[in-house]
Coordinates of C-alpha atoms in Angstrom, one line a residue:
Chain A
M1 CA -10.0 17.0 30.6
S2 CA -11.3 18.1 27.3
L3 CA -13.6 20.7 28.8
P4 CA -12.7 24.3 29.3
T5 CA -12.2 25.4 32.9
G6 CA -15.4 25.9 34.8
I7 CA -17.7 23.9 32.5
R8 CA -19.2 20.8 33.8
N9 CA -21.6 18.2 32.5
Y10 CA -24.9 17.9 34.4
T11 CA -26.9 15.7 32.0
Y12 CA -26.1 12.7 29.8
A13 CA -27.0 14.7 26.7
E14 CA -24.5 17.4 27.7
D15 CA -21.8 14.8 28.2
M16 CA -22.5 13.3 24.8
A17 CA -22.7 16.6 22.9
I18 CA -20.1 17.1 20.2
L19 CA -20.4 20.9 20.5
R20 CA -20.6 22.0 24.1
T21 CA -19.9 25.7 24.4
R22 CA -21.0 28.8 22.6
T23 CA -17.5 29.2 21.3
H24 CA -17.7 25.8 19.6
W25 CA -20.9 26.8 17.9
V26 CA -19.5 30.2 16.8
L27 CA -16.3 28.6 15.5
L28 CA -18.2 25.9 13.6
G29 CA -20.5 28.6 12.1
V30 CA -17.6 30.7 11.0
F31 CA -15.9 27.7 9.5
L32 CA -18.9 26.5 7.6
L33 CA -19.5 30.1 6.4
L34 CA -15.9 30.2 5.1
L35 CA -16.4 26.8 3.4
F36 CA -19.7 27.7 1.8
T37 CA -18.4 31.0 0.4
A38 CA -15.2 29.5 -0.8
P39 CA -16.0 29.8 -4.5
L40 CA -16.1 33.5 -4.0
Y41 CA -12.5 33.9 -3.3
L42 CA -10.9 30.8 -4.7
N43 CA -10.1 30.6 -8.5
D44 CA -11.0 27.5 -10.5
H45 CA -7.5 26.0 -10.1
W46 CA -7.8 26.1 -6.3
L47 CA -11.4 25.0 -6.3
G48 CA -10.3 21.9 -8.3
I49 CA -7.7 21.2 -5.6
V50 CA -10.3 21.7 -2.8
N51 CA -12.7 19.3 -4.7
R52 CA -10.0 16.7 -4.9
I53 CA -9.3 17.1 -1.2
G54 CA -13.0 16.7 -0.5
I55 CA -13.3 13.5 -2.5
T56 CA -10.2 12.1 -0.9
I57 CA -11.5 12.9 2.5
I58 CA -14.6 10.8 1.8
A59 CA -12.5 7.8 0.7
V60 CA -10.0 8.2 3.5
T61 CA -12.7 8.5 6.1
G62 CA -14.0 5.2 4.9
L63 CA -10.5 3.7 5.1
N64 CA -10.2 5.2 8.6
I65 CA -13.3 3.4 9.7
L66 CA -11.9 0.2 8.4
T67 CA -8.3 0.6 9.5
G68 CA -8.3 3.2 12.2
Y69 CA -11.4 2.0 14.1
C70 CA -11.8 -1.6 13.2
G71 CA -8.0 -2.3 12.8
Q72 CA -8.3 -4.1 9.5
L73 CA -5.5 -2.8 7.3
S74 CA -6.6 -2.3 3.7
I75 CA -4.0 -1.5 1.1
G76 CA -6.4 -1.8 -1.8
H77 CA -8.6 1.2 -1.2
A78 CA -7.9 2.7 -4.6
G79 CA -9.2 -0.5 -6.1
F80 CA -12.5 -0.2 -4.3
M81 CA -12.7 3.4 -5.4
A82 CA -12.2 2.2 -9.0
V83 CA -15.2 -0.1 -8.5
G84 CA -17.4 2.8 -7.5
A85 CA -16.1 5.1 -10.2
Y86 CA -16.7 2.6 -13.0
T87 CA -20.1 1.5 -11.7
S88 CA -21.3 5.0 -11.6
A89 CA -19.9 6.0 -15.0
V90 CA -21.3 2.9 -16.6
L91 CA -24.7 3.3 -15.0
T92 CA -25.2 6.9 -15.9
D93 CA -23.6 6.8 -19.4
R94 CA -24.8 3.4 -20.7
L95 CA -27.9 2.8 -18.8
G96 CA -29.0 6.4 -18.3
L97 CA -29.6 6.2 -14.6
P98 CA -29.8 9.6 -12.8
F99 CA -26.7 10.7 -11.0
L100 CA -27.9 10.3 -7.5
A101 CA -29.1 6.7 -8.1
S102 CA -25.8 5.7 -9.6
L103 CA -23.9 7.4 -6.8
I104 CA -25.7 5.1 -4.3
F105 CA -25.2 2.1 -6.5
A106 CA -21.5 3.0 -6.8
G107 CA -21.2 2.9 -3.1
L108 CA -23.2 -0.3 -2.8
S109 CA -21.2 -2.2 -5.4
A110 CA -17.9 -1.1 -4.0
G111 CA -19.1 -2.1 -0.5
L112 CA -20.1 -5.5 -1.7
I113 CA -16.8 -6.1 -3.5
G114 CA -15.1 -4.9 -0.4
M115 CA -17.1 -7.4 1.7
V116 CA -16.0 -10.2 -0.7
F117 CA -12.4 -9.4 -0.3
G118 CA -12.9 -8.8 3.4
M119 CA -14.0 -12.4 3.9
P120 CA -10.4 -13.7 4.6
S121 CA -10.3 -11.2 7.4
L122 CA -12.3 -13.7 9.4
R123 CA -9.5 -16.1 9.4
V124 CA -6.4 -13.9 9.1
K125 CA -5.3 -10.5 10.3
G126 CA -2.4 -8.1 10.3
F127 CA 0.0 -8.8 7.5
Y128 CA -2.0 -11.5 5.9
L129 CA -4.9 -9.2 5.5
A130 CA -2.7 -6.5 4.1
I131 CA -1.5 -8.9 1.4
T132 CA -5.1 -10.0 0.6
T133 CA -6.1 -6.4 0.0
I134 CA -3.1 -5.8 -2.1
A135 CA -4.2 -8.8 -4.2
A136 CA -7.7 -7.3 -4.3
Q137 CA -6.3 -4.1 -5.7
F138 CA -4.4 -5.8 -8.5
I139 CA -7.3 -8.2 -9.3
I140 CA -9.8 -5.4 -9.5
I141 CA -7.6 -3.2 -11.7
W142 CA -6.8 -6.1 -13.9
I143 CA -10.5 -6.9 -14.4
I144 CA -11.2 -3.3 -15.2
E145 CA -8.3 -3.2 -17.7
H146 CA -9.5 -6.3 -19.5
W147 CA -13.3 -6.2 -19.4
T148 CA -13.2 -3.7 -22.2
E149 CA -16.7 -4.3 -23.4
V150 CA -17.9 -2.5 -20.3
T151 CA -15.0 -0.4 -19.1
G152 CA -13.8 0.9 -22.4
P153 CA -10.4 0.3 -24.0
N154 CA -8.6 3.1 -22.3
G155 CA -11.0 4.0 -19.6
I156 CA -14.2 6.0 -20.0
M157 CA -13.5 9.4 -21.5
D158 CA -16.8 11.1 -21.6
V159 CA -18.5 10.6 -18.3
S160 CA -21.5 12.8 -18.0
P161 CA -21.3 15.5 -15.4
A162 CA -23.2 15.1 -12.1
S163 CA -26.7 16.3 -12.4
I164 CA -29.4 16.7 -9.7
G165 CA -33.0 17.3 -10.7
G166 CA -32.0 18.1 -14.3
I167 CA -29.4 20.7 -13.4
A168 CA -26.0 19.6 -14.6
L169 CA -23.2 20.5 -12.2
K170 CA -20.4 21.4 -14.7
T171 CA -18.5 24.3 -13.1
P172 CA -16.0 23.7 -10.4
A173 CA -18.1 25.8 -8.1
S174 CA -21.2 23.7 -8.4
E175 CA -19.2 20.5 -8.1
F176 CA -17.7 22.0 -5.0
Y177 CA -21.0 22.4 -3.3
L178 CA -22.0 18.8 -4.2
I179 CA -18.7 17.4 -2.9
L180 CA -18.8 19.7 0.2
A181 CA -22.3 18.5 1.1
I182 CA -21.4 14.8 0.8
T183 CA -18.1 15.3 2.6
I184 CA -19.9 17.0 5.5
L185 CA -22.4 14.2 5.7
T186 CA -19.7 11.6 5.6
V187 CA -17.6 13.2 8.3
Y188 CA -20.7 13.8 10.5
G189 CA -21.8 10.3 10.0
A190 CA -18.3 8.9 10.7
K191 CA -18.1 11.0 13.9
N192 CA -21.4 9.6 15.1
L193 CA -20.8 6.1 14.0
A194 CA -17.7 5.9 16.2
R195 CA -19.9 6.7 19.2
T196 CA -22.6 4.1 18.5
K197 CA -22.7 0.4 19.4
V198 CA -21.2 -0.4 16.0
G199 CA -18.3 2.0 16.4
R200 CA -17.5 0.8 19.9
A201 CA -17.6 -2.8 18.6
F202 CA -15.1 -1.8 15.9
V203 CA -12.8 -0.3 18.5
A204 CA -13.1 -3.4 20.7
I205 CA -12.2 -5.7 17.7
R206 CA -9.2 -3.5 16.9
D207 CA -7.9 -3.5 20.5
N208 CA -8.4 -7.2 21.2
D209 CA -10.5 -9.3 18.9
L210 CA -10.5 -12.3 21.2
A211 CA -11.8 -10.3 24.1
A212 CA -14.3 -8.7 21.9
E213 CA -15.7 -12.0 20.8
V214 CA -15.9 -13.2 24.4
M215 CA -17.9 -10.1 25.2
G216 CA -20.4 -11.2 22.6
I217 CA -19.4 -9.1 19.6
N218 CA -20.1 -11.1 16.4
L219 CA -16.7 -10.7 14.7
F220 CA -18.1 -12.0 11.4
R221 CA -20.8 -9.4 11.2
Y222 CA -18.8 -6.5 12.5
K223 CA -15.7 -7.0 10.4
L224 CA -17.8 -7.4 7.3
T225 CA -19.8 -4.3 8.3
A226 CA -16.5 -2.4 8.6
F227 CA -15.4 -3.5 5.2
F228 CA -18.8 -2.6 3.8
I229 CA -18.8 0.9 5.3
G230 CA -15.2 1.6 4.4
C231 CA -15.6 0.5 0.8
F232 CA -19.1 2.1 0.5
L233 CA -17.5 5.5 1.2
A234 CA -14.6 4.6 -1.2
G235 CA -17.3 3.9 -3.8
L236 CA -19.0 7.2 -3.2
A237 CA -15.7 9.0 -3.6
G238 CA -14.9 7.1 -6.8
S239 CA -18.3 8.0 -8.2
L240 CA -17.8 11.7 -7.4
M241 CA -14.3 11.5 -8.9
A242 CA -15.7 10.0 -12.1
H243 CA -18.4 12.7 -12.5
T244 CA -16.1 15.6 -11.7
S245 CA -13.0 14.7 -13.6
R246 CA -15.3 13.5 -16.4
S247 CA -12.9 10.8 -17.5
I248 CA -11.6 7.7 -15.7
S249 CA -9.0 5.2 -16.4
P250 CA -7.2 2.5 -14.3
D251 CA -4.3 4.9 -14.0
Y252 CA -6.3 7.0 -11.5
F253 CA -6.5 4.1 -9.1
Q254 CA -3.0 2.7 -8.8
F255 CA -1.5 0.7 -6.0
K256 CA 0.5 3.7 -4.9
D257 CA -2.7 5.6 -4.4
S258 CA -3.8 2.9 -2.0
I259 CA -0.5 3.3 -0.1
L260 CA -0.9 7.0 -0.1
Y261 CA -4.4 6.7 1.5
V262 CA -2.9 4.5 4.3
G263 CA -0.2 7.2 4.7
M264 CA -2.9 9.9 5.0
I265 CA -4.6 8.2 7.9
I266 CA -1.3 7.6 9.6
I267 CA -0.2 11.2 9.2
G268 CA -3.6 12.5 10.3
G269 CA -4.1 10.1 13.2
L270 CA -5.6 6.6 13.2
G271 CA -9.0 6.2 14.7
T272 CA -10.1 9.8 14.9
T273 CA -12.5 11.8 12.9
T274 CA -10.4 14.9 12.4
G275 CA -7.3 12.8 11.6
P276 CA -8.2 11.8 8.0
I277 CA -9.2 15.4 7.2
L278 CA -5.9 16.8 8.5
G279 CA -3.9 14.0 6.8
V280 CA -5.6 14.5 3.4
V281 CA -5.2 18.3 3.5
F282 CA -1.6 18.0 4.6
I283 CA -0.6 15.5 1.8
R284 CA -2.6 17.2 -0.9
L285 CA -1.2 20.6 0.0
I286 CA 2.4 19.2 -0.1
D287 CA 1.5 17.7 -3.4
E288 CA 0.3 21.0 -4.7
F289 CA 3.3 22.9 -3.2
V290 CA 5.7 20.5 -4.9
T291 CA 3.9 20.7 -8.2
Q292 CA 4.0 24.5 -8.1
L293 CA 7.6 24.7 -6.9
S294 CA 9.4 22.1 -8.9
P295 CA 9.2 23.9 -12.3
T296 CA 10.7 27.0 -10.6
L297 CA 13.4 24.9 -9.1
Q298 CA 14.0 23.3 -12.5
T299 CA 14.6 26.6 -14.1
A300 CA 16.6 28.0 -11.2
F301 CA 18.9 25.0 -11.2
P302 CA 19.2 23.7 -14.7
N303 CA 21.6 21.0 -13.8
L304 CA 19.0 19.3 -11.6
L305 CA 18.4 15.7 -12.5
P306 CA 15.7 15.5 -15.2
G307 CA 13.4 13.2 -13.3
F308 CA 13.3 15.7 -10.4
T309 CA 9.8 17.0 -11.0
S310 CA 8.1 13.6 -11.1
G311 CA 10.2 11.9 -8.5
I312 CA 10.3 14.5 -5.7
A313 CA 6.7 14.2 -4.6
P314 CA 6.7 10.5 -3.9
M315 CA 10.0 10.9 -2.1
I316 CA 8.6 13.5 0.1
F317 CA 5.5 11.5 0.8
G318 CA 7.5 8.4 1.7
L319 CA 9.7 10.5 4.0
V320 CA 6.8 12.2 5.7
I321 CA 5.1 8.8 6.4
I322 CA 8.3 7.4 7.8
L323 CA 9.1 10.5 9.9
F324 CA 5.5 10.6 11.3
L325 CA 5.6 7.0 12.3
I326 CA 8.9 7.5 14.1
F327 CA 8.3 10.8 15.7
E328 CA 4.6 11.3 15.9
P329 CA 2.8 8.0 15.5
R330 CA -0.5 9.5 16.8
G331 CA -0.5 11.9 13.9
L332 CA -1.4 15.5 13.3
E333 CA -4.6 15.0 15.3
H334 CA -2.6 14.5 18.5
R335 CA -0.8 17.8 17.8
W336 CA -4.2 19.4 17.3
Q337 CA -5.4 18.1 20.6
L338 CA -2.3 19.4 22.3
F339 CA -2.8 22.8 20.7
K340 CA -6.4 22.9 21.9
A341 CA -5.5 21.8 25.4
A342 CA -2.8 24.5 25.5
Y343 CA -5.3 27.1 24.3
R344 CA -7.9 26.0 26.8
N345 CA -5.6 26.1 29.8
W346 CA -3.6 29.2 28.8
P347 CA -2.0 30.8 30.8
F348 CA -2.2 28.2 33.5
S349 CA -1.1 25.1 31.7
Y350 CA -0.2 23.1 34.7
Chain B
M1 CA 4.2 -30.5 -26.0
T2 CA 6.8 -28.1 -27.2
E3 CA 4.7 -25.3 -25.8
L4 CA 4.4 -27.1 -22.4
M5 CA 8.1 -27.7 -22.3
Q6 CA 8.8 -24.0 -22.9
Y7 CA 6.2 -22.9 -20.3
T8 CA 7.7 -25.3 -17.8
I9 CA 11.3 -24.0 -18.2
T10 CA 10.3 -20.4 -18.2
G11 CA 8.0 -21.0 -15.2
L12 CA 10.6 -22.8 -13.2
S13 CA 13.2 -20.1 -13.9
L14 CA 10.8 -17.3 -13.1
G15 CA 9.6 -19.1 -10.0
M16 CA 13.2 -19.3 -8.7
V17 CA 13.5 -15.6 -9.0
Y18 CA 10.3 -15.3 -6.9
S19 CA 11.8 -17.7 -4.4
L20 CA 14.9 -15.6 -4.1
I21 CA 12.9 -12.5 -3.4
A22 CA 10.6 -14.3 -1.1
L23 CA 13.5 -15.8 0.9
G24 CA 14.6 -12.2 1.6
F25 CA 11.1 -11.5 2.9
V26 CA 10.9 -14.6 5.1
L27 CA 14.4 -13.8 6.5
I28 CA 13.3 -10.4 7.7
W29 CA 9.9 -11.7 8.9
K30 CA 11.4 -14.5 10.9
S31 CA 14.2 -12.6 12.5
S32 CA 12.5 -9.3 13.3
G33 CA 8.8 -9.7 12.7
V34 CA 8.6 -6.9 10.1
A35 CA 6.5 -7.4 7.0
N36 CA 8.5 -5.8 4.3
L37 CA 6.1 -4.5 1.7
A38 CA 8.8 -2.5 0.0
I39 CA 10.4 -5.6 -1.4
G40 CA 9.3 -4.7 -4.9
Q41 CA 10.9 -1.4 -4.6
L42 CA 14.1 -3.0 -3.4
V43 CA 14.2 -5.1 -6.5
L44 CA 13.5 -1.9 -8.5
F45 CA 16.2 0.1 -6.9
S46 CA 18.9 -2.6 -7.3
S47 CA 18.0 -3.3 -10.9
W48 CA 18.3 0.3 -11.9
F49 CA 21.5 0.5 -9.9
T50 CA 22.8 -2.4 -12.0
Y51 CA 21.8 -0.5 -15.1
G52 CA 23.7 2.5 -13.7
M53 CA 26.8 0.4 -13.1
L54 CA 26.9 -1.7 -16.2
V55 CA 25.5 0.7 -18.8
Q56 CA 25.8 4.2 -17.6
A57 CA 29.2 3.8 -16.0
G58 CA 30.2 1.1 -18.5
L59 CA 31.7 -1.2 -16.0
P60 CA 32.3 -4.9 -17.0
P61 CA 30.0 -7.4 -15.2
W62 CA 32.8 -8.9 -13.1
L63 CA 33.3 -5.5 -11.5
G64 CA 29.8 -4.1 -11.8
I65 CA 27.9 -7.0 -10.2
P66 CA 30.0 -7.1 -7.0
L67 CA 29.5 -3.3 -6.7
V68 CA 25.7 -3.9 -6.9
I69 CA 26.0 -6.5 -4.2
I70 CA 27.9 -4.0 -2.0
F71 CA 25.4 -1.4 -2.8
A72 CA 22.6 -3.8 -1.7
L73 CA 24.3 -4.5 1.5
M74 CA 24.6 -0.8 2.2
L75 CA 21.0 -0.2 1.3
G76 CA 19.8 -2.9 3.6
W77 CA 21.9 -1.6 6.5
S78 CA 20.8 2.0 6.1
V79 CA 17.1 1.0 5.7
E80 CA 17.2 -1.0 8.9
R81 CA 19.2 1.5 10.8
L82 CA 17.3 4.6 9.8
A83 CA 13.7 3.5 9.3
L84 CA 13.2 0.2 11.2
R85 CA 15.4 0.5 14.3
P86 CA 13.5 3.4 15.8
L87 CA 10.2 1.4 15.5
I88 CA 11.3 -1.8 17.3
G89 CA 8.4 -2.9 19.5
Q90 CA 5.8 -0.9 17.8
P91 CA 2.4 -2.5 16.6
I92 CA 2.5 -4.4 13.4
L93 CA 0.4 -1.8 11.7
S94 CA 3.3 0.7 12.1
L95 CA 5.8 -1.8 10.9
I96 CA 3.8 -2.5 7.8
A97 CA 3.2 1.2 7.2
V98 CA 6.8 2.2 7.5
T99 CA 7.8 -0.2 4.8
L100 CA 5.0 1.4 2.7
G101 CA 6.6 4.8 3.3
L102 CA 9.9 3.3 2.3
A103 CA 8.3 1.9 -0.9
Y104 CA 7.1 5.4 -1.8
F105 CA 10.5 6.9 -1.0
I106 CA 12.5 4.5 -3.0
E107 CA 10.2 4.7 -6.0
G108 CA 10.5 8.5 -6.0
L109 CA 14.3 8.3 -5.6
V110 CA 14.6 5.9 -8.5
G111 CA 12.3 8.2 -10.5
I112 CA 14.6 11.1 -9.9
I113 CA 17.9 9.3 -10.7
W114 CA 16.7 7.3 -13.6
P115 CA 13.7 9.1 -15.2
K116 CA 13.6 6.6 -18.1
S117 CA 10.8 4.2 -17.9
L118 CA 12.5 1.4 -19.8
A119 CA 16.1 0.3 -20.3
S120 CA 18.0 -2.9 -20.9
L121 CA 21.1 -4.5 -19.6
P122 CA 23.9 -5.9 -21.7
P123 CA 23.5 -9.6 -22.0
L124 CA 25.1 -11.4 -19.1
F125 CA 24.5 -14.9 -20.2
P126 CA 25.3 -16.6 -23.6
Q127 CA 22.6 -15.8 -26.1
E128 CA 22.3 -18.8 -28.5
P129 CA 19.2 -20.9 -27.8
L130 CA 19.4 -24.5 -26.7
R131 CA 17.3 -27.3 -28.2
I132 CA 15.9 -29.9 -26.0
G133 CA 13.9 -32.3 -28.1
S134 CA 11.7 -30.1 -30.2
A135 CA 11.6 -27.2 -27.7
V136 CA 13.8 -24.2 -28.1
I137 CA 14.9 -22.7 -24.8
R138 CA 16.8 -19.6 -24.2
Q139 CA 20.1 -20.4 -22.5
E140 CA 19.6 -17.5 -20.2
F141 CA 16.8 -19.2 -18.4
L142 CA 18.9 -22.2 -17.7
W143 CA 21.8 -20.1 -16.4
A144 CA 19.4 -18.1 -14.3
A145 CA 18.0 -21.3 -12.8
V146 CA 21.5 -22.6 -12.1
I147 CA 22.5 -19.4 -10.3
S148 CA 19.3 -19.7 -8.1
I149 CA 20.0 -23.3 -7.2
V150 CA 23.6 -22.5 -6.3
L151 CA 22.4 -19.6 -4.1
F152 CA 19.8 -21.9 -2.4
V153 CA 22.6 -24.4 -1.6
L154 CA 24.9 -21.7 -0.3
L155 CA 22.2 -20.2 1.8
S156 CA 21.3 -23.5 3.3
I157 CA 24.9 -24.2 4.2
F158 CA 25.2 -20.7 5.6
F159 CA 22.2 -21.2 7.8
K160 CA 23.2 -24.6 8.9
Y161 CA 26.9 -24.2 9.7
H162 CA 27.9 -20.5 9.8
R163 CA 27.9 -18.7 13.1
M164 CA 25.9 -15.8 11.8
G165 CA 23.4 -18.1 10.1
I166 CA 22.9 -20.0 13.3
A167 CA 22.5 -16.8 15.2
M168 CA 19.9 -15.7 12.7
R169 CA 17.9 -18.9 13.1
A170 CA 18.1 -18.6 16.8
T171 CA 16.8 -15.0 16.7
A172 CA 13.9 -16.2 14.6
D173 CA 13.1 -18.8 17.1
D174 CA 13.2 -16.8 20.3
Q175 CA 14.4 -13.2 20.5
K176 CA 14.6 -12.9 24.3
A177 CA 16.5 -16.1 24.7
V178 CA 19.0 -15.1 22.1
Q179 CA 19.5 -11.7 23.7
A180 CA 20.1 -13.5 27.0
C181 CA 22.8 -15.6 25.4
G182 CA 24.6 -12.4 24.4
I183 CA 23.8 -12.3 20.7
P184 CA 23.2 -8.7 19.7
V185 CA 19.7 -8.9 18.3
T186 CA 19.8 -5.6 16.6
R187 CA 22.8 -6.6 14.6
I188 CA 20.9 -9.7 13.5
F189 CA 18.1 -7.5 12.4
S190 CA 20.4 -5.4 10.2
Q191 CA 22.1 -8.4 8.9
S192 CA 18.8 -9.9 7.8
W193 CA 17.9 -6.7 6.0
M194 CA 21.3 -6.7 4.3
F195 CA 20.8 -10.3 3.2
A196 CA 17.3 -9.6 2.0
C197 CA 18.5 -6.7 -0.1
V198 CA 21.2 -8.8 -1.7
L199 CA 18.6 -11.5 -2.5
A200 CA 16.3 -8.8 -4.0
A201 CA 19.3 -7.4 -6.0
V202 CA 20.2 -10.9 -7.4
G203 CA 16.5 -11.4 -8.3
G204 CA 16.4 -8.0 -9.9
I205 CA 19.5 -8.5 -11.9
R206 CA 18.3 -11.9 -13.1
I207 CA 14.9 -10.6 -14.2
S208 CA 16.3 -7.5 -15.9
S209 CA 19.1 -9.3 -17.7
I210 CA 16.5 -11.5 -19.4
G211 CA 13.8 -8.9 -20.1
N212 CA 13.9 -5.2 -19.7
I213 CA 14.4 -3.0 -16.7
S214 CA 11.1 -1.3 -16.2
K215 CA 9.4 0.6 -13.4
A216 CA 5.9 -0.7 -12.5
P217 CA 6.3 -4.3 -13.7
L218 CA 9.4 -4.7 -11.6
V219 CA 7.6 -3.5 -8.5
E220 CA 4.7 -5.9 -9.3
M221 CA 7.3 -8.6 -9.7
G222 CA 8.3 -8.1 -6.1
L223 CA 4.7 -8.1 -5.0
K224 CA 4.1 -11.4 -6.8
A225 CA 6.8 -12.8 -4.5
F226 CA 4.2 -12.3 -1.7
S227 CA 2.1 -15.0 -3.2
V228 CA 5.2 -17.3 -2.9
V229 CA 5.5 -16.3 0.8
I230 CA 1.8 -16.9 1.4
L231 CA 1.7 -20.2 -0.4
G232 CA 4.9 -21.5 1.2
G233 CA 4.1 -20.2 4.7
L234 CA 5.3 -16.9 6.1
D235 CA 8.0 -18.4 8.3
S236 CA 9.3 -21.2 6.2
F237 CA 12.5 -21.0 4.1
L238 CA 11.8 -24.4 2.6
G239 CA 8.2 -23.2 1.8
A240 CA 9.6 -20.1 -0.1
I241 CA 12.0 -22.3 -2.1
I242 CA 9.3 -24.8 -3.1
A243 CA 6.4 -22.4 -3.6
G244 CA 8.4 -20.2 -5.9
P245 CA 8.6 -22.6 -8.8
I246 CA 5.0 -23.6 -8.1
I247 CA 3.8 -20.0 -8.5
G248 CA 6.1 -19.6 -11.5
L249 CA 4.7 -22.7 -13.2
A250 CA 1.1 -21.7 -12.4
E251 CA 1.8 -18.3 -13.9
T252 CA 3.4 -19.5 -17.2
I253 CA 1.4 -22.7 -17.7
G254 CA -1.9 -21.4 -16.4
G255 CA -1.4 -18.1 -18.2
G256 CA -0.3 -19.8 -21.4
Y257 CA -3.3 -22.1 -21.7
L258 CA -5.9 -19.9 -20.0
S259 CA -5.1 -16.9 -22.3
K260 CA -6.9 -18.9 -25.0
V261 CA -10.1 -19.0 -23.1
A262 CA -9.9 -16.0 -20.7
W263 CA -8.8 -12.5 -21.3
E264 CA -5.3 -11.7 -22.6
G265 CA -2.7 -11.3 -19.9
V266 CA -4.4 -13.6 -17.4
R267 CA -1.0 -14.7 -16.1
E268 CA -0.5 -11.3 -14.5
V269 CA -3.2 -11.9 -11.9
I270 CA -2.7 -15.6 -11.3
P271 CA -0.3 -15.1 -8.4
F272 CA -2.8 -12.7 -6.8
L273 CA -5.7 -15.1 -7.3
I274 CA -3.5 -17.8 -5.6
I275 CA -3.1 -15.4 -2.7
I276 CA -6.8 -15.1 -2.2
I277 CA -7.4 -18.8 -2.6
V278 CA -4.7 -19.7 -0.1
M279 CA -6.0 -17.1 2.3
I280 CA -9.4 -18.6 2.3
F281 CA -8.5 -22.2 2.6
K282 CA -5.1 -22.6 4.1
P283 CA -3.9 -19.2 5.5
Y284 CA -0.7 -20.6 7.1
G285 CA 0.5 -21.9 3.7
L286 CA 2.0 -25.2 2.8
F287 CA 4.9 -25.2 5.3
G288 CA 4.1 -22.4 7.7
E289 CA 3.8 -22.9 11.4
K290 CA 0.1 -23.1 12.2
R291 CA 0.4 -20.5 14.9
I292 CA -1.8 -17.9 13.2
E293 CA -4.7 -17.0 15.3
R294 CA -8.1 -18.0 14.2
V295 CA -10.4 -15.1 15.0

């Protein structure tokens, strides 16, 4: 069904290949070329946005593994990002660890914290688990706000820039390449994880955990693995965020960000690899569009309510999430599949 | 001793507000199986609407408060009709997520209409403090507690004897059977949302008439009501009523005494810590039906 007309699989390797036709390879090549040359035709403002998109894709891919594949709803992902961000900032600034080491440690610490809060998932699910992760979000942020000897009174304001092998990545363009590399690795890893034994176990747990257990899937192990992977990626994203924005405070990791991440995977499409990417890009571009547009609207219509600029973006996000759930619960990814199918079968789409 | 007395009264009063909000949650959960995570935002919206009525429009409380209640009824009806009705029968994840979208939407809307981050209501209750023994207690707390208790009693009577209340309980028990008896289930759903919004509004008015009307803390207030729901058991009205004061007391007494040994502001996280503890040891809560699947 997903193959173009006239193409068949003759070997197992062909069947499993992500890229099957020459067109796939060419399209991927062109896409990567466009991505890697992006700093040539994007100014710093847009590069900043692209960097934010990349970081969010990493975090949301993690959330997607946890929620989309394994079915464990987490509404505390911003909290786990905060763990990664603070670990990384403290390790590089106070203890002088190199960036790459603290990046890994950031992921590990966020993953471990995620596993701790994922423990109740062994006994409860659905709404109960959602509440637990909300509690996790508030407890984590509260600790960060109050453990001021380590986390600074108002956050950490002078995080050192990311540096690899003595080269400090200070410009948006160099940060872009770092984030791009990690994002590509993450997405590639997530795509392949979904096709391994672990990924299939996740899907089995999501679809029917009882049946999964009967089939011999160790729920304890796989649920905690899902929490670890999801939060590990959140930690990586948090670390990247700390070292590119160069200052972190609890305000960056609010409860509403956690909600927004859930919204992103819903809009993009749960349990798919492309979904989170589409969702993040969609939301972030709306965000940017609204930010650009609202001052103009404000001057054009002076009798607009004064809170318009700050309030319109959340309103639109909320509305978009609700509308997607009602009208397209399978997300943008489904639309993308429909488009691809239409393209493949054109002009004989029957 | 004086300190303890004050903590107790404040805690009980605060806890009863939690109970009110939690009752709204339990009502929706029992009748329609929707986990309403937007409850904090419902509290937020109705509190600021009260501010709009009483301060901005300058209405007297006897006119303004009923208007707020009517507004809450309309809010509940439209939320159910527009956002929840199309999703009947969808997986729980969608039902949770739609209330998250709702939360975002309402928060943005409140931000647009009332851009201020802080406001205060005119005093609704007598101001002069009461003296019980050596403790000085603000009269407002007592009045607030009285209102909650009256509401609890009214609600119990309603659920026990009124036609609609009985229909709601029946829906909570078995949706299909209820439908077969000719009770319109969708109408019960929208009524439970309307009720929940009114409860959230009353809770919001009570909180904001004692302290300030704020943004994030009010939302957090609604989220703390979840700890009540979890402790009391998701599907138990009695649990919500009893667990509310427990959480309130834990917050004020625990917070009051722990703040000397732990970090400042420890009371803010106590309800969330209770959530985690209950989740690990007794996930169905004190009075909840032990139907939750162990997986």
